Amino acid sequence: MRATLALTLLLSCLTGILSQQKLDSAVAKTLVSGCMKENGVTYQDIEDLQSGKVKPQDAKDNVKCSTQCILVKSGFMDSTGKLLTDNIKTHYANTNLSDAVEKDLERCSQVKGANACDTAFQIVGCFEGA
């Protein structure tokens, strides 16, 4: 149960408004679990970030790279950290989130970090701050 909660928190934390609503929840969990495993992210890492024990600016690189992994595997970012805005717009074109996504893309798509992982993490932070 605790693992499922942490996984759910990770998914919502990392993807914010870009959450994969059209993806089956089992597929989304598999994607997130795979990215966490690939990058050595623990459930405790996510819980610490969610609780505020670790501030976003102090997030570990592996957490940031897990964010990038999720966005890349979702088709929303390329491996260099470039947000694939057309893919995002297409994904949300016929949803009630279309206008909000459009506005957030205008505001957040130019965010750049120190590297691709940091860029992904900062972009998601920008979307969540909407």
mmCIF file of N, CA and C in Angstrom:
data_model
loop_
_atom_site.group_PDB
_atom_site.id
_atom_site.type_symbol
_atom_site.label_atom_id
_atom_site.label_comp_id
_atom_site.label_asym_id
_atom_site.label_seq_id
_atom_site.Cartn_x
_atom_site.Cartn_y
_atom_site.Cartn_z
ATOM 1 N N MET A 1 0.827 -1.196 0.000
ATOM 2 C CA MET A 1 0.000 0.000 0.000
ATOM 3 C C MET A 1 0.865 1.251 0.000
ATOM 4 N N ARG A 2 1.901 1.256 0.851
ATOM 5 C CA ARG A 2 2.778 2.408 0.931
ATOM 6 C C ARG A 2 3.504 2.627 -0.397
ATOM 7 N N ALA A 3 3.908 1.532 -1.032
ATOM 8 C CA ALA A 3 4.585 1.634 -2.329
ATOM 9 C C ALA A 3 3.647 2.210 -3.381
ATOM 10 N N THR A 4 2.390 1.797 -3.365
ATOM 11 C CA THR A 4 1.411 2.312 -4.314
ATOM 12 C C THR A 4 1.183 3.797 -4.092
ATOM 13 N N LEU A 5 1.091 4.215 -2.836
ATOM 14 C CA LEU A 5 0.914 5.626 -2.525
ATOM 15 C C LEU A 5 2.107 6.438 -3.017
ATOM 16 N N ALA A 6 3.302 5.967 -2.737
ATOM 17 C CA ALA A 6 4.509 6.678 -3.166
ATOM 18 C C ALA A 6 4.571 6.747 -4.687
ATOM 19 N N LEU A 7 4.187 5.677 -5.338
ATOM 20 C CA LEU A 7 4.184 5.641 -6.792
ATOM 21 C C LEU A 7 3.181 6.645 -7.343
ATOM 22 N N THR A 8 2.015 6.708 -6.741
ATOM 23 C CA THR A 8 0.991 7.670 -7.146
ATOM 24 C C THR A 8 1.483 9.095 -6.924
ATOM 25 N N LEU A 9 2.105 9.335 -5.780
ATOM 26 C CA LEU A 9 2.643 10.663 -5.488
ATOM 27 C C LEU A 9 3.729 11.044 -6.485
ATOM 28 N N LEU A 10 4.581 10.072 -6.833
ATOM 29 C CA LEU A 10 5.634 10.346 -7.807
ATOM 30 C C LEU A 10 5.030 10.736 -9.137
ATOM 31 N N LEU A 11 4.063 9.963 -9.582
ATOM 32 C CA LEU A 11 3.451 10.251 -10.864
ATOM 33 C C LEU A 11 2.839 11.640 -10.877
ATOM 34 N N SER A 12 2.099 11.983 -9.827
ATOM 35 C CA SER A 12 1.473 13.306 -9.792
ATOM 36 C C SER A 12 2.507 14.402 -9.602
ATOM 37 N N CYS A 13 3.500 14.140 -8.789
ATOM 38 C CA CYS A 13 4.556 15.125 -8.540
ATOM 39 C C CYS A 13 5.342 15.415 -9.806
ATOM 40 N N LEU A 14 5.739 14.376 -10.503
ATOM 41 C CA LEU A 14 6.623 14.555 -11.652
ATOM 42 C C LEU A 14 5.904 15.013 -12.899
ATOM 43 N N THR A 15 4.680 14.602 -13.092
ATOM 44 C CA THR A 15 4.027 14.941 -14.333
ATOM 45 C C THR A 15 2.971 16.023 -14.209
ATOM 46 N N GLY A 16 2.577 16.353 -13.004
ATOM 47 C CA GLY A 16 1.652 17.467 -12.798
ATOM 48 C C GLY A 16 0.540 17.490 -13.826
ATOM 49 N N ILE A 17 0.373 18.600 -14.450
ATOM 50 C CA ILE A 17 -0.701 18.735 -15.432
ATOM 51 C C ILE A 17 -0.448 17.895 -16.671
ATOM 52 N N LEU A 18 0.803 17.450 -16.845
ATOM 53 C CA LEU A 18 1.129 16.599 -17.987
ATOM 54 C C LEU A 18 0.838 15.137 -17.715
ATOM 55 N N SER A 19 0.119 14.852 -16.649
ATOM 56 C CA SER A 19 -0.160 13.462 -16.298
ATOM 57 C C SER A 19 -0.807 12.741 -17.469
ATOM 58 N N GLN A 20 -0.499 11.472 -17.569
ATOM 59 C CA GLN A 20 -0.965 10.667 -18.687
ATOM 60 C C GLN A 20 -2.383 10.171 -18.450
ATOM 61 N N GLN A 21 -3.355 11.048 -18.547
ATOM 62 C CA GLN A 21 -4.740 10.664 -18.303
ATOM 63 C C GLN A 21 -5.219 9.598 -19.282
ATOM 64 N N LYS A 22 -4.686 9.594 -20.486
ATOM 65 C CA LYS A 22 -5.132 8.625 -21.471
ATOM 66 C C LYS A 22 -4.428 7.285 -21.310
ATOM 67 N N LEU A 23 -3.398 7.233 -20.495
ATOM 68 C CA LEU A 23 -2.694 5.974 -20.269
ATOM 69 C C LEU A 23 -3.414 5.171 -19.202
ATOM 70 N N ASP A 24 -3.465 3.900 -19.395
ATOM 71 C CA ASP A 24 -3.967 3.000 -18.373
ATOM 72 C C ASP A 24 -3.110 3.173 -17.129
ATOM 73 N N SER A 25 -3.715 3.155 -15.949
ATOM 74 C CA SER A 25 -2.955 3.389 -14.717
ATOM 75 C C SER A 25 -1.866 2.345 -14.518
ATOM 76 N N ALA A 26 -2.075 1.122 -14.955
ATOM 77 C CA ALA A 26 -1.039 0.091 -14.830
ATOM 78 C C ALA A 26 0.154 0.421 -15.720
ATOM 79 N N VAL A 27 -0.122 0.947 -16.919
ATOM 80 C CA VAL A 27 0.957 1.346 -17.826
ATOM 81 C C VAL A 27 1.729 2.510 -17.221
ATOM 82 N N ALA A 28 1.004 3.492 -16.672
ATOM 83 C CA ALA A 28 1.648 4.646 -16.055
ATOM 84 C C ALA A 28 2.517 4.216 -14.877
ATOM 85 N N LYS A 29 2.011 3.314 -14.047
ATOM 86 C CA LYS A 29 2.785 2.828 -12.902
ATOM 87 C C LYS A 29 4.032 2.092 -13.357
ATOM 88 N N THR A 30 3.907 1.295 -14.421
ATOM 89 C CA THR A 30 5.054 0.568 -14.962
ATOM 90 C C THR A 30 6.092 1.551 -15.487
ATOM 91 N N LEU A 31 5.640 2.579 -16.184
ATOM 92 C CA LEU A 31 6.540 3.595 -16.721
ATOM 93 C C LEU A 31 7.284 4.286 -15.589
ATOM 94 N N VAL A 32 6.570 4.731 -14.575
ATOM 95 C CA VAL A 32 7.174 5.431 -13.445
ATOM 96 C C VAL A 32 8.121 4.506 -12.686
ATOM 97 N N SER A 33 7.674 3.288 -12.419
ATOM 98 C CA SER A 33 8.525 2.324 -11.701
ATOM 99 C C SER A 33 9.818 2.057 -12.462
ATOM 100 N N GLY A 34 9.689 1.908 -13.770
ATOM 101 C CA GLY A 34 10.869 1.664 -14.601
ATOM 102 C C GLY A 34 11.849 2.820 -14.551
ATOM 103 N N CYS A 35 11.339 4.042 -14.628
ATOM 104 C CA CYS A 35 12.206 5.223 -14.588
ATOM 105 C C CYS A 35 12.847 5.389 -13.207
ATOM 106 N N MET A 36 12.084 5.079 -12.164
ATOM 107 C CA MET A 36 12.652 5.143 -10.805
ATOM 108 C C MET A 36 13.789 4.132 -10.672
ATOM 109 N N LYS A 37 13.546 2.930 -11.144
ATOM 110 C CA LYS A 37 14.550 1.872 -11.038
ATOM 111 C C LYS A 37 15.792 2.214 -11.860
ATOM 112 N N GLU A 38 15.574 2.674 -13.097
ATOM 113 C CA GLU A 38 16.676 3.060 -13.981
ATOM 114 C C GLU A 38 17.587 4.099 -13.332
ATOM 115 N N ASN A 39 17.001 4.985 -12.554
ATOM 116 C CA ASN A 39 17.745 6.108 -11.987
ATOM 117 C C ASN A 39 18.038 5.959 -10.500
ATOM 118 N N GLY A 40 17.707 4.820 -9.932
ATOM 119 C CA GLY A 40 18.024 4.568 -8.527
ATOM 120 C C GLY A 40 17.253 5.438 -7.549
ATOM 121 N N VAL A 41 16.029 5.793 -7.913
ATOM 122 C CA VAL A 41 15.188 6.623 -7.050
ATOM 123 C C VAL A 41 14.399 5.707 -6.121
ATOM 124 N N THR A 42 14.397 6.038 -4.844
ATOM 125 C CA THR A 42 13.646 5.252 -3.865
ATOM 126 C C THR A 42 12.324 5.943 -3.546
ATOM 127 N N TYR A 43 11.425 5.180 -2.969
ATOM 128 C CA TYR A 43 10.163 5.770 -2.533
ATOM 129 C C TYR A 43 10.427 6.825 -1.467
ATOM 130 N N GLN A 44 11.445 6.622 -0.657
ATOM 131 C CA GLN A 44 11.803 7.612 0.372
ATOM 132 C C GLN A 44 12.225 8.932 -0.262
ATOM 133 N N ASP A 45 12.963 8.872 -1.380
ATOM 134 C CA ASP A 45 13.356 10.095 -2.099
ATOM 135 C C ASP A 45 12.119 10.908 -2.477
ATOM 136 N N ILE A 46 11.107 10.217 -2.968
ATOM 137 C CA ILE A 46 9.887 10.894 -3.404
ATOM 138 C C ILE A 46 9.100 11.416 -2.206
ATOM 139 N N GLU A 47 8.995 10.607 -1.184
ATOM 140 C CA GLU A 47 8.283 11.032 0.022
ATOM 141 C C GLU A 47 8.946 12.260 0.642
ATOM 142 N N ASP A 48 10.282 12.284 0.651
ATOM 143 C CA ASP A 48 11.005 13.439 1.198
ATOM 144 C C ASP A 48 10.721 14.704 0.392
ATOM 145 N N LEU A 49 10.616 14.560 -0.905
ATOM 146 C CA LEU A 49 10.314 15.695 -1.774
ATOM 147 C C LEU A 49 8.865 16.152 -1.580
ATOM 148 N N GLN A 50 7.947 15.207 -1.532
ATOM 149 C CA GLN A 50 6.531 15.535 -1.341
ATOM 150 C C GLN A 50 6.260 16.189 0.009
ATOM 151 N N SER A 51 6.942 15.723 1.044
ATOM 152 C CA SER A 51 6.692 16.235 2.390
ATOM 153 C C SER A 51 7.359 17.579 2.646
ATOM 154 N N GLY A 52 8.278 17.964 1.785
ATOM 155 C CA GLY A 52 9.012 19.204 1.992
ATOM 156 C C GLY A 52 10.308 19.017 2.752
ATOM 157 N N LYS A 53 10.572 17.785 3.175
ATOM 158 C CA LYS A 53 11.828 17.504 3.862
ATOM 159 C C LYS A 53 13.011 17.845 2.950
ATOM 160 N N VAL A 54 12.853 17.581 1.655
ATOM 161 C CA VAL A 54 13.830 17.984 0.646
ATOM 162 C C VAL A 54 13.145 19.017 -0.239
ATOM 163 N N LYS A 55 13.749 20.180 -0.358
ATOM 164 C CA LYS A 55 13.203 21.249 -1.195
ATOM 165 C C LYS A 55 13.489 20.930 -2.665
ATOM 166 N N PRO A 56 12.624 21.367 -3.585
ATOM 167 C CA PRO A 56 12.853 21.085 -5.007
ATOM 168 C C PRO A 56 14.247 21.496 -5.495
ATOM 169 N N GLN A 57 14.738 22.626 -5.021
ATOM 170 C CA GLN A 57 16.062 23.072 -5.459
ATOM 171 C C GLN A 57 17.183 22.167 -4.941
ATOM 172 N N ASP A 58 16.881 21.329 -3.950
ATOM 173 C CA ASP A 58 17.867 20.405 -3.399
ATOM 174 C C ASP A 58 17.647 18.967 -3.853
ATOM 175 N N ALA A 59 16.749 18.765 -4.817
ATOM 176 C CA ALA A 59 16.459 17.409 -5.298
ATOM 177 C C ALA A 59 17.723 16.791 -5.886
ATOM 178 N N LYS A 60 17.870 15.500 -5.651
ATOM 179 C CA LYS A 60 19.030 14.774 -6.166
ATOM 180 C C LYS A 60 18.941 14.661 -7.686
ATOM 181 N N ASP A 61 20.113 14.529 -8.310
ATOM 182 C CA ASP A 61 20.159 14.394 -9.765
ATOM 183 C C ASP A 61 19.389 13.176 -10.250
ATOM 184 N N ASN A 62 19.421 12.082 -9.473
ATOM 185 C CA ASN A 62 18.709 10.891 -9.936
ATOM 186 C C ASN A 62 17.195 11.111 -9.963
ATOM 187 N N VAL A 63 16.685 11.935 -9.057
ATOM 188 C CA VAL A 63 15.253 12.265 -9.074
ATOM 189 C C VAL A 63 14.944 13.114 -10.315
ATOM 190 N N LYS A 64 15.814 14.049 -10.606
ATOM 191 C CA LYS A 64 15.631 14.892 -11.792
ATOM 192 C C LYS A 64 15.686 14.054 -13.064
ATOM 193 N N CYS A 65 16.612 13.104 -13.108
ATOM 194 C CA CYS A 65 16.727 12.248 -14.297
ATOM 195 C C CYS A 65 15.556 11.288 -14.419
ATOM 196 N N SER A 66 14.968 10.919 -13.306
ATOM 197 C CA SER A 66 13.758 10.105 -13.344
ATOM 198 C C SER A 66 12.616 10.914 -13.964
ATOM 199 N N THR A 67 12.566 12.194 -13.656
ATOM 200 C CA THR A 67 11.572 13.089 -14.257
ATOM 201 C C THR A 67 11.756 13.129 -15.765
ATOM 202 N N GLN A 68 13.000 13.307 -16.201
ATOM 203 C CA GLN A 68 13.275 13.340 -17.638
ATOM 204 C C GLN A 68 12.882 12.009 -18.287
ATOM 205 N N CYS A 69 13.222 10.920 -17.655
ATOM 206 C CA CYS A 69 12.892 9.591 -18.168
ATOM 207 C C CYS A 69 11.388 9.466 -18.398
ATOM 208 N N ILE A 70 10.596 9.895 -17.434
ATOM 209 C CA ILE A 70 9.138 9.810 -17.551
ATOM 210 C C ILE A 70 8.649 10.661 -18.715
ATOM 211 N N LEU A 71 9.167 11.874 -18.834
ATOM 212 C CA LEU A 71 8.732 12.749 -19.926
ATOM 213 C C LEU A 71 9.160 12.203 -21.283
ATOM 214 N N VAL A 72 10.373 11.648 -21.369
ATOM 215 C CA VAL A 72 10.856 11.078 -22.630
ATOM 216 C C VAL A 72 10.013 9.871 -23.018
ATOM 217 N N LYS A 73 9.802 8.967 -22.085
ATOM 218 C CA LYS A 73 9.030 7.757 -22.386
ATOM 219 C C LYS A 73 7.554 8.051 -22.636
ATOM 220 N N SER A 74 7.092 9.197 -22.153
ATOM 221 C CA SER A 74 5.712 9.619 -22.417
ATOM 222 C C SER A 74 5.586 10.296 -23.775
ATOM 223 N N GLY A 75 6.741 10.615 -24.383
ATOM 224 C CA GLY A 75 6.738 11.288 -25.673
ATOM 225 C C GLY A 75 6.605 12.794 -25.577
ATOM 226 N N PHE A 76 6.827 13.347 -24.376
ATOM 227 C CA PHE A 76 6.691 14.786 -24.165
ATOM 228 C C PHE A 76 8.026 15.535 -24.189
ATOM 229 N N MET A 77 9.147 14.814 -24.247
ATOM 230 C CA MET A 77 10.463 15.452 -24.241
ATOM 231 C C MET A 77 11.416 14.553 -25.006
ATOM 232 N N ASP A 78 12.427 15.165 -25.656
ATOM 233 C CA ASP A 78 13.450 14.332 -26.290
ATOM 234 C C ASP A 78 14.613 14.135 -25.330
ATOM 235 N N SER A 79 15.580 13.348 -25.715
ATOM 236 C CA SER A 79 16.681 12.991 -24.819
ATOM 237 C C SER A 79 17.615 14.155 -24.503
ATOM 238 N N THR A 80 17.512 15.247 -25.267
ATOM 239 C CA THR A 80 18.362 16.410 -25.001
ATOM 240 C C THR A 80 17.699 17.403 -24.048
ATOM 241 N N GLY A 81 16.466 17.129 -23.656
ATOM 242 C CA GLY A 81 15.748 18.020 -22.737
ATOM 243 C C GLY A 81 14.829 19.005 -23.434
ATOM 244 N N LYS A 82 14.618 18.823 -24.736
ATOM 245 C CA LYS A 82 13.712 19.706 -25.482
ATOM 246 C C LYS A 82 12.282 19.207 -25.314
ATOM 247 N N LEU A 83 11.427 20.089 -24.835
ATOM 248 C CA LEU A 83 10.018 19.757 -24.669
ATOM 249 C C LEU A 83 9.378 19.633 -26.049
ATOM 250 N N LEU A 84 8.646 18.563 -26.278
ATOM 251 C CA LEU A 84 7.997 18.316 -27.564
ATOM 252 C C LEU A 84 6.572 18.862 -27.504
ATOM 253 N N THR A 85 6.486 20.168 -27.654
ATOM 254 C CA THR A 85 5.218 20.864 -27.438
ATOM 255 C C THR A 85 4.116 20.383 -28.378
ATOM 256 N N ASP A 86 4.461 20.049 -29.615
ATOM 257 C CA ASP A 86 3.432 19.572 -30.550
ATOM 258 C C ASP A 86 2.819 18.261 -30.055
ATOM 259 N N ASN A 87 3.647 17.376 -29.520
ATOM 260 C CA ASN A 87 3.135 16.109 -28.980
ATOM 261 C C ASN A 87 2.200 16.359 -27.800
ATOM 262 N N ILE A 88 2.576 17.309 -26.956
ATOM 263 C CA ILE A 88 1.750 17.627 -25.786
ATOM 264 C C ILE A 88 0.420 18.228 -26.227
ATOM 265 N N LYS A 89 0.483 19.173 -27.164
ATOM 266 C CA LYS A 89 -0.749 19.803 -27.663
ATOM 267 C C LYS A 89 -1.671 18.762 -28.305
ATOM 268 N N THR A 90 -1.097 17.871 -29.090
ATOM 269 C CA THR A 90 -1.889 16.821 -29.735
ATOM 270 C C THR A 90 -2.526 15.910 -28.696
ATOM 271 N N HIS A 91 -1.741 15.546 -27.692
ATOM 272 C CA HIS A 91 -2.230 14.644 -26.644
ATOM 273 C C HIS A 91 -3.444 15.227 -25.917
ATOM 274 N N TYR A 92 -3.431 16.535 -25.692
ATOM 275 C CA TYR A 92 -4.501 17.186 -24.918
ATOM 276 C C TYR A 92 -5.499 17.953 -25.783
ATOM 277 N N ALA A 93 -5.410 17.818 -27.107
ATOM 278 C CA ALA A 93 -6.242 18.605 -28.021
ATOM 279 C C ALA A 93 -7.737 18.485 -27.751
ATOM 280 N N ASN A 94 -8.208 17.319 -27.475
ATOM 281 C CA ASN A 94 -9.653 17.114 -27.314
ATOM 282 C C ASN A 94 -10.041 16.838 -25.871
ATOM 283 N N THR A 95 -9.364 17.524 -24.946
ATOM 284 C CA THR A 95 -9.682 17.355 -23.531
ATOM 285 C C THR A 95 -10.054 18.697 -22.927
ATOM 286 N N ASN A 96 -10.592 18.657 -21.728
ATOM 287 C CA ASN A 96 -10.938 19.908 -21.046
ATOM 288 C C ASN A 96 -9.696 20.613 -20.503
ATOM 289 N N LEU A 97 -8.525 20.005 -20.639
ATOM 290 C CA LEU A 97 -7.282 20.631 -20.193
ATOM 291 C C LEU A 97 -6.564 21.376 -21.310
ATOM 292 N N SER A 98 -7.086 21.325 -22.494
ATOM 293 C CA SER A 98 -6.426 21.892 -23.667
ATOM 294 C C SER A 98 -5.991 23.346 -23.476
ATOM 295 N N ASP A 99 -6.895 24.203 -23.013
ATOM 296 C CA ASP A 99 -6.566 25.624 -22.842
ATOM 297 C C ASP A 99 -5.512 25.826 -21.762
ATOM 298 N N ALA A 100 -5.640 25.114 -20.648
ATOM 299 C CA ALA A 100 -4.673 25.246 -19.557
ATOM 300 C C ALA A 100 -3.292 24.760 -19.996
ATOM 301 N N VAL A 101 -3.256 23.672 -20.727
ATOM 302 C CA VAL A 101 -1.978 23.139 -21.214
ATOM 303 C C VAL A 101 -1.334 24.138 -22.160
ATOM 304 N N GLU A 102 -2.128 24.705 -23.040
ATOM 305 C CA GLU A 102 -1.634 25.700 -23.994
ATOM 306 C C GLU A 102 -0.996 26.887 -23.261
ATOM 307 N N LYS A 103 -1.677 27.405 -22.248
ATOM 308 C CA LYS A 103 -1.150 28.534 -21.472
ATOM 309 C C LYS A 103 0.129 28.150 -20.722
ATOM 310 N N ASP A 104 0.123 26.964 -20.134
ATOM 311 C CA ASP A 104 1.306 26.521 -19.393
ATOM 312 C C ASP A 104 2.493 26.272 -20.312
ATOM 313 N N LEU A 105 2.229 25.792 -21.516
ATOM 314 C CA LEU A 105 3.316 25.604 -22.472
ATOM 315 C C LEU A 105 3.944 26.940 -22.849
ATOM 316 N N GLU A 106 3.111 27.949 -23.025
ATOM 317 C CA GLU A 106 3.635 29.285 -23.327
ATOM 318 C C GLU A 106 4.547 29.770 -22.205
ATOM 319 N N ARG A 107 4.139 29.500 -20.979
ATOM 320 C CA ARG A 107 4.868 29.972 -19.811
ATOM 321 C C ARG A 107 6.102 29.124 -19.486
ATOM 322 N N CYS A 108 6.033 27.826 -19.729
ATOM 323 C CA CYS A 108 7.058 26.918 -19.210
ATOM 324 C C CYS A 108 7.969 26.273 -20.249
ATOM 325 N N SER A 109 7.606 26.321 -21.511
ATOM 326 C CA SER A 109 8.355 25.543 -22.505
ATOM 327 C C SER A 109 9.778 26.045 -22.739
ATOM 328 N N GLN A 110 10.085 27.270 -22.364
ATOM 329 C CA GLN A 110 11.423 27.802 -22.578
ATOM 330 C C GLN A 110 12.331 27.670 -21.352
ATOM 331 N N VAL A 111 11.836 27.049 -20.299
ATOM 332 C CA VAL A 111 12.635 26.856 -19.089
ATOM 333 C C VAL A 111 13.831 25.971 -19.427
ATOM 334 N N LYS A 112 15.005 26.380 -18.986
ATOM 335 C CA LYS A 112 16.229 25.614 -19.226
ATOM 336 C C LYS A 112 16.960 25.411 -17.910
ATOM 337 N N GLY A 113 17.439 24.199 -17.716
ATOM 338 C CA GLY A 113 18.228 23.880 -16.538
ATOM 339 C C GLY A 113 19.681 23.683 -16.905
ATOM 340 N N ALA A 114 20.459 23.200 -15.943
ATOM 341 C CA ALA A 114 21.890 22.990 -16.137
ATOM 342 C C ALA A 114 22.170 21.850 -17.119
ATOM 343 N N ASN A 115 21.228 20.901 -17.224
ATOM 344 C CA ASN A 115 21.360 19.773 -18.147
ATOM 345 C C ASN A 115 19.943 19.284 -18.459
ATOM 346 N N ALA A 116 19.836 18.226 -19.252
ATOM 347 C CA ALA A 116 18.517 17.744 -19.677
ATOM 348 C C ALA A 116 17.655 17.307 -18.493
ATOM 349 N N CYS A 117 18.276 16.649 -17.510
ATOM 350 C CA CYS A 117 17.516 16.189 -16.340
ATOM 351 C C CYS A 117 16.992 17.373 -15.533
ATOM 352 N N ASP A 118 17.851 18.353 -15.317
ATOM 353 C CA ASP A 118 17.463 19.543 -14.564
ATOM 354 C C ASP A 118 16.385 20.323 -15.311
ATOM 355 N N THR A 119 16.499 20.391 -16.630
ATOM 356 C CA THR A 119 15.489 21.067 -17.439
ATOM 357 C C THR A 119 14.127 20.398 -17.255
ATOM 358 N N ALA A 120 14.090 19.071 -17.340
ATOM 359 C CA ALA A 120 12.824 18.340 -17.170
ATOM 360 C C ALA A 120 12.219 18.627 -15.804
ATOM 361 N N PHE A 121 13.043 18.572 -14.774
ATOM 362 C CA PHE A 121 12.571 18.789 -13.409
ATOM 363 C C PHE A 121 12.032 20.209 -13.246
ATOM 364 N N GLN A 122 12.745 21.193 -13.807
ATOM 365 C CA GLN A 122 12.294 22.583 -13.699
ATOM 366 C C GLN A 122 11.011 22.840 -14.499
ATOM 367 N N ILE A 123 10.882 22.214 -15.658
ATOM 368 C CA ILE A 123 9.673 22.380 -16.459
ATOM 369 C C ILE A 123 8.465 21.830 -15.703
ATOM 370 N N VAL A 124 8.617 20.649 -15.125
ATOM 371 C CA VAL A 124 7.513 20.067 -14.368
ATOM 372 C C VAL A 124 7.169 20.967 -13.183
ATOM 373 N N GLY A 125 8.201 21.506 -12.523
ATOM 374 C CA GLY A 125 7.966 22.453 -11.426
ATOM 375 C C GLY A 125 7.196 23.674 -11.891
ATOM 376 N N CYS A 126 7.525 24.154 -13.079
ATOM 377 C CA CYS A 126 6.820 25.302 -13.658
ATOM 378 C C CYS A 126 5.350 24.964 -13.898
ATOM 379 N N PHE A 127 5.091 23.790 -14.458
ATOM 380 C CA PHE A 127 3.709 23.362 -14.691
ATOM 381 C C PHE A 127 2.952 23.211 -13.391
ATOM 382 N N GLU A 128 3.590 22.655 -12.389
ATOM 383 C CA GLU A 128 2.921 22.462 -11.098
ATOM 384 C C GLU A 128 2.640 23.772 -10.401
ATOM 385 N N GLY A 129 3.457 24.795 -10.693
ATOM 386 C CA GLY A 129 3.275 26.097 -10.072
ATOM 387 C C GLY A 129 2.182 26.920 -10.719
ATOM 388 N N ALA A 130 1.550 26.335 -11.714
ATOM 389 C CA ALA A 130 0.516 27.070 -12.477
ATOM 390 C C ALA A 130 -0.643 27.473 -11.601
#
